[in-house]
Short mmCIF file of C-alpha atoms and ligand atoms in Angstrom, two decimals:
data_model
loop_
_atom_site.label_atom_id
_atom_site.label_comp_id
_atom_site.label_asym_id
_atom_site.label_seq_id
_atom_site.Cartn_x
_atom_site.Cartn_y
_atom_site.Cartn_z
CA MET A 1 -3.09 -15.94 65.48
CA ARG A 2 -3.66 -11.99 65.41
CA LEU A 3 -7.11 -10.89 64.38
CA ASP A 4 -5.69 -8.30 61.70
CA LYS A 5 -3.73 -11.38 60.08
CA PHE A 6 -7.09 -13.71 60.31
CA LEU A 7 -9.02 -11.16 58.69
CA ALA A 8 -6.35 -9.92 55.97
CA ASN A 9 -5.70 -13.92 55.26
CA ALA A 10 -9.48 -14.62 54.85
CA GLY A 11 -9.60 -11.76 52.24
CA VAL A 12 -11.67 -9.32 54.08
CA GLY A 13 -9.00 -6.61 53.27
CA THR A 14 -5.46 -5.70 53.29
CA ARG A 15 -3.52 -5.35 57.07
CA SER A 16 -4.29 -2.17 57.05
CA GLU A 17 -7.83 -2.13 56.05
CA VAL A 18 -8.58 -4.50 58.68
CA LYS A 19 -7.12 -2.39 61.14
CA ASN A 20 -9.44 0.36 60.42
CA LEU A 21 -12.31 -1.86 60.45
CA ILE A 22 -11.48 -3.24 63.80
CA LYS A 23 -11.02 0.36 65.16
CA LEU A 24 -14.49 0.95 63.71
CA GLY A 25 -15.99 -1.58 66.16
CA VAL A 26 -17.50 -3.70 63.38
CA VAL A 27 -15.52 -6.82 63.97
CA LEU A 28 -16.67 -9.40 66.73
CA VAL A 29 -15.17 -12.29 68.18
CA ASN A 30 -17.18 -14.67 70.01
CA GLN A 31 -20.13 -12.01 70.16
CA GLU A 32 -17.79 -9.31 71.71
CA VAL A 33 -16.70 -6.09 70.04
CA ILE A 34 -12.98 -6.31 69.70
CA LEU A 35 -10.67 -3.03 69.21
CA ASP A 36 -7.45 -4.69 69.46
CA SER A 37 -5.87 -5.81 66.16
CA GLY A 38 -3.72 -7.99 67.79
CA LEU A 39 -6.18 -10.15 69.79
CA ASP A 40 -5.04 -13.88 69.61
CA VAL A 41 -7.86 -15.93 67.52
CA ASN A 42 -7.97 -19.55 66.90
CA PRO A 43 -9.50 -20.13 63.02
CA GLU A 44 -10.79 -23.30 64.45
CA ARG A 45 -12.52 -22.30 67.51
CA ASP A 46 -13.55 -18.58 67.56
CA GLU A 47 -16.52 -17.23 65.94
CA VAL A 48 -15.62 -13.90 63.93
CA LEU A 49 -18.16 -11.70 62.59
CA VAL A 50 -17.42 -8.65 60.19
CA ASP A 51 -20.44 -6.17 59.76
CA GLU A 52 -22.54 -9.12 61.15
CA ALA A 53 -21.23 -11.51 58.30
CA PRO A 54 -19.28 -14.60 59.52
CA VAL A 55 -15.80 -14.67 58.26
CA SER A 56 -14.34 -18.16 57.10
CA TYR A 57 -10.70 -18.77 57.08
CA GLN A 58 -8.85 -21.09 54.97
CA GLU A 59 -5.56 -21.78 56.78
CA TYR A 60 -3.82 -22.40 52.87
CA VAL A 61 -4.79 -21.92 49.60
CA TYR A 62 -4.22 -24.55 46.54
CA LEU A 63 -5.19 -23.51 43.44
CA MET A 64 -4.55 -25.22 39.78
CA LEU A 65 -3.93 -23.33 36.51
CA ASN A 66 -4.15 -24.43 32.97
CA LYS A 67 -1.07 -22.24 31.64
CA PRO A 68 -1.51 -21.07 28.10
CA LYS A 69 1.80 -20.93 25.65
CA GLY A 70 3.26 -17.26 25.81
CA TYR A 71 2.93 -17.17 29.77
CA VAL A 72 6.17 -17.22 31.79
CA SER A 73 6.07 -19.00 35.17
CA ALA A 74 6.68 -15.93 37.34
CA ARG A 75 4.95 -13.46 39.38
CA GLU A 76 6.45 -10.47 37.50
CA ASP A 77 8.24 -10.15 34.11
CA ARG A 78 9.43 -7.08 32.00
CA LYS A 79 8.99 -8.62 28.86
CA ASP A 80 5.98 -11.49 28.86
CA PRO A 81 2.76 -12.28 30.53
CA THR A 82 2.86 -14.13 33.46
CA ALA A 83 1.12 -17.08 34.98
CA PHE A 84 0.29 -15.08 37.98
CA SER A 85 -1.44 -12.58 36.16
CA LEU A 86 -4.02 -15.15 35.42
CA ILE A 87 -5.09 -15.63 38.95
CA GLN A 88 -7.46 -13.07 40.21
CA GLY A 89 -8.86 -12.71 43.58
CA TYR A 90 -6.10 -14.19 45.69
CA GLU A 91 -4.08 -11.09 45.97
CA HIS A 92 -4.21 -11.12 49.76
CA ARG A 93 -2.39 -14.72 49.86
CA ASP A 94 1.42 -15.15 49.58
CA LEU A 95 1.11 -17.80 46.77
CA HIS A 96 3.91 -19.51 45.30
CA LEU A 97 4.26 -21.81 42.19
CA VAL A 98 4.91 -25.36 42.97
CA GLY A 99 7.43 -26.17 40.14
CA ARG A 100 7.81 -24.15 37.06
CA LEU A 101 6.89 -24.61 32.96
CA ASP A 102 8.67 -23.17 30.20
CA LYS A 103 6.99 -20.41 28.31
CA ASP A 104 6.16 -22.48 25.32
CA THR A 105 4.68 -25.29 27.71
CA THR A 106 1.04 -25.52 28.33
CA GLY A 107 -0.93 -27.47 31.05
CA LEU A 108 -0.91 -27.85 35.04
CA LEU A 109 0.53 -25.44 37.16
CA ILE A 110 0.00 -25.69 41.25
CA PHE A 111 -0.26 -22.45 43.38
CA THR A 112 -0.21 -22.51 47.02
CA ASP A 113 0.68 -20.70 50.21
CA ASN A 114 1.51 -23.64 52.06
CA GLY A 115 5.14 -23.60 52.02
CA GLN A 116 5.72 -27.39 53.35
CA LEU A 117 3.72 -28.57 50.47
CA THR A 118 5.66 -26.77 48.00
CA HIS A 119 9.11 -28.09 49.57
CA HIS A 120 7.66 -31.48 49.59
CA LEU A 121 6.37 -31.63 45.92
CA THR A 122 9.64 -29.96 44.91
CA SER A 123 12.40 -31.62 46.74
CA PRO A 124 14.36 -34.25 44.80
CA LYS A 125 14.25 -36.57 47.84
CA HIS A 126 10.59 -37.54 46.93
CA ASP A 127 9.47 -39.38 43.80
CA VAL A 128 6.69 -36.80 42.64
CA GLY A 129 5.71 -38.15 39.12
CA LYS A 130 4.77 -35.18 36.53
CA THR A 131 3.07 -36.55 33.41
CA TYR A 132 3.48 -34.69 30.00
CA HIS A 133 1.96 -34.88 26.68
CA VAL A 134 4.91 -34.53 24.41
CA THR A 135 4.75 -34.21 20.50
CA LEU A 136 7.81 -35.01 18.87
CA ASP A 137 9.33 -33.78 15.69
CA GLN A 138 9.86 -37.32 14.42
CA PRO A 139 8.16 -40.66 15.18
CA LEU A 140 9.48 -42.16 18.34
CA ASP A 141 12.05 -45.20 17.99
CA LYS A 142 10.54 -47.84 20.39
CA LYS A 143 13.90 -48.49 21.93
CA LEU A 144 13.76 -45.57 23.68
CA ILE A 145 11.11 -46.65 25.98
CA ASP A 146 13.53 -48.80 27.52
CA ILE A 147 16.41 -46.47 27.87
CA PHE A 148 14.30 -44.18 29.84
CA LYS A 149 12.90 -46.62 31.88
CA ALA A 150 16.48 -47.39 33.10
CA GLY A 151 17.58 -43.67 33.62
CA PHE A 152 20.39 -42.61 31.89
CA SER A 153 22.99 -39.58 31.97
CA LEU A 154 21.92 -36.51 30.45
CA GLY A 155 25.56 -34.63 30.70
CA GLU A 156 28.45 -34.97 32.56
CA LYS A 157 27.64 -36.08 36.47
CA GLU A 158 24.12 -35.01 35.68
CA MET A 159 22.02 -38.45 35.66
CA VAL A 160 17.99 -38.59 35.26
CA LYS A 161 15.85 -41.12 37.04
CA ALA A 162 13.74 -43.87 35.78
CA ALA A 163 10.88 -42.22 33.61
CA SER A 164 7.97 -44.00 32.10
CA LEU A 165 7.46 -43.28 28.49
CA ASN A 166 4.31 -44.70 26.53
CA LEU A 167 3.32 -44.00 22.95
CA LEU A 168 -0.07 -42.53 22.68
CA THR A 169 -2.38 -42.45 19.57
CA SER A 170 0.27 -41.36 16.86
CA PRO A 171 4.35 -42.24 16.62
CA HIS A 172 4.61 -38.31 17.23
CA GLN A 173 2.78 -38.45 20.65
CA VAL A 174 4.00 -39.78 23.73
CA SER A 175 3.29 -39.53 27.33
CA LEU A 176 6.25 -39.07 29.80
CA THR A 177 6.09 -39.50 33.72
CA ILE A 178 9.42 -38.12 35.10
CA TYR A 179 10.30 -37.63 38.71
CA GLU A 180 12.58 -34.84 38.93
CA GLY A 181 12.14 -31.19 37.78
CA LYS A 182 15.63 -30.26 36.31
CA PHE A 183 15.57 -27.35 34.00
CA HIS A 184 14.18 -27.98 30.50
CA GLN A 185 14.05 -31.61 31.32
CA VAL A 186 11.68 -33.03 29.00
CA LYS A 187 13.32 -31.26 26.23
CA ARG A 188 16.76 -32.27 27.09
CA MET A 189 15.75 -35.88 27.77
CA PHE A 190 14.48 -36.34 23.92
CA SER A 191 17.42 -33.90 22.55
CA LYS A 192 19.95 -36.30 24.04
CA PHE A 193 18.42 -38.86 21.26
CA GLY A 194 18.24 -36.41 18.47
CA TYR A 195 14.48 -35.52 18.84
CA GLN A 196 12.85 -32.21 19.16
CA VAL A 197 10.05 -31.40 21.52
CA VAL A 198 7.60 -29.44 19.36
CA GLY A 199 4.64 -29.62 21.64
CA LEU A 200 4.68 -30.09 25.61
CA HIS A 201 1.74 -30.27 27.66
CA ARG A 202 1.77 -31.39 31.74
CA HIS A 203 -1.51 -32.54 32.14
CA ALA A 204 -0.70 -34.41 35.98
CA VAL A 205 1.15 -34.27 39.11
CA GLY A 206 1.14 -37.31 40.78
CA ASP A 207 -2.51 -38.32 40.30
CA VAL A 208 -4.12 -34.69 40.27
CA THR A 209 -4.95 -33.89 37.00
CA LEU A 210 -6.30 -31.05 34.90
CA GLY A 211 -9.47 -32.59 33.74
CA ASN A 212 -11.71 -30.37 31.79
CA LEU A 213 -10.30 -27.07 33.04
CA LYS A 214 -9.87 -24.93 30.05
CA GLU A 215 -6.95 -23.10 28.66
CA GLY A 216 -5.94 -19.71 31.17
CA GLU A 217 -8.88 -21.03 33.82
CA PHE A 218 -7.75 -21.90 37.35
CA ARG A 219 -9.70 -23.25 40.15
CA GLU A 220 -9.34 -24.21 43.80
CA LEU A 221 -8.11 -27.75 44.20
CA THR A 222 -10.77 -30.22 46.30
CA HIS A 223 -9.80 -31.43 49.59
CA ASN A 224 -9.33 -34.89 48.03
CA GLU A 225 -6.64 -33.45 45.42
CA VAL A 226 -4.78 -31.92 48.46
CA ALA A 227 -4.81 -35.00 50.16
CA LYS A 228 -3.49 -36.82 47.23
CA LEU A 229 -0.60 -34.15 46.96
CA LYS A 230 0.11 -34.49 50.52
CA SER A 231 0.29 -38.03 50.34
CA LEU A 232 2.77 -38.39 47.51
N1 URA B 1 10.26 -30.26 30.85
C1 URA B 1 10.70 -29.01 29.91
O1 URA B 1 11.73 -29.08 29.03
N2 URA B 1 10.17 -28.37 30.03
C2 URA B 1 9.16 -27.88 30.74
O2 URA B 1 8.15 -26.95 30.82
C3 URA B 1 8.90 -28.81 31.90
C4 URA B 1 9.70 -29.99 31.91
#
């Protein structure tokens, strides 16, 4: 990888800022001053210092956000605040959203610049479970548990796969795990049977859960969590 790209990805500065630093002679690779921005560096093997401080490199970044209500799952929006605006300090990374949540849905949103993992987690070919706490406008009829377990058609030619539905502490509160990410899927699944979803919160993707991350806060995923997502 080019030295300027390596430094920019590591958050040292923008591509043009790091080129200037290199020209100033403050960048050392394996104890040698390097003036060539295009030098090929191996992030695993080479030691890179800027102003004598070692630069540690992460090939990919993985973040989770507890999205509050009212934020849209987008980078920019003319009308509403965006989920991206809550992520600070990663402007130098080309982060993407792994799936989306509606503006009025709260909970777990994952961001990464690992395109392969994004594709893996969002592809309909892989059965990645997404678990929601759902608040309904009326008590759940338990018959729905078996209907959801079998899968059903949402509309003409649109089937939803088997989903796991469980009652929580009150008959209005359920937990639902779905294995696809169709547009407004949870709301449409309940609407088909005459229910309105009045609260929707995603708390897990696979085994990765929000834990006690507060609303509006974000953090990097642990190695263990990244490994879990990759194994889905
Ligand atoms: N299903 C929905 O209807 N909305 C979401 O935000 C996520 C899943």
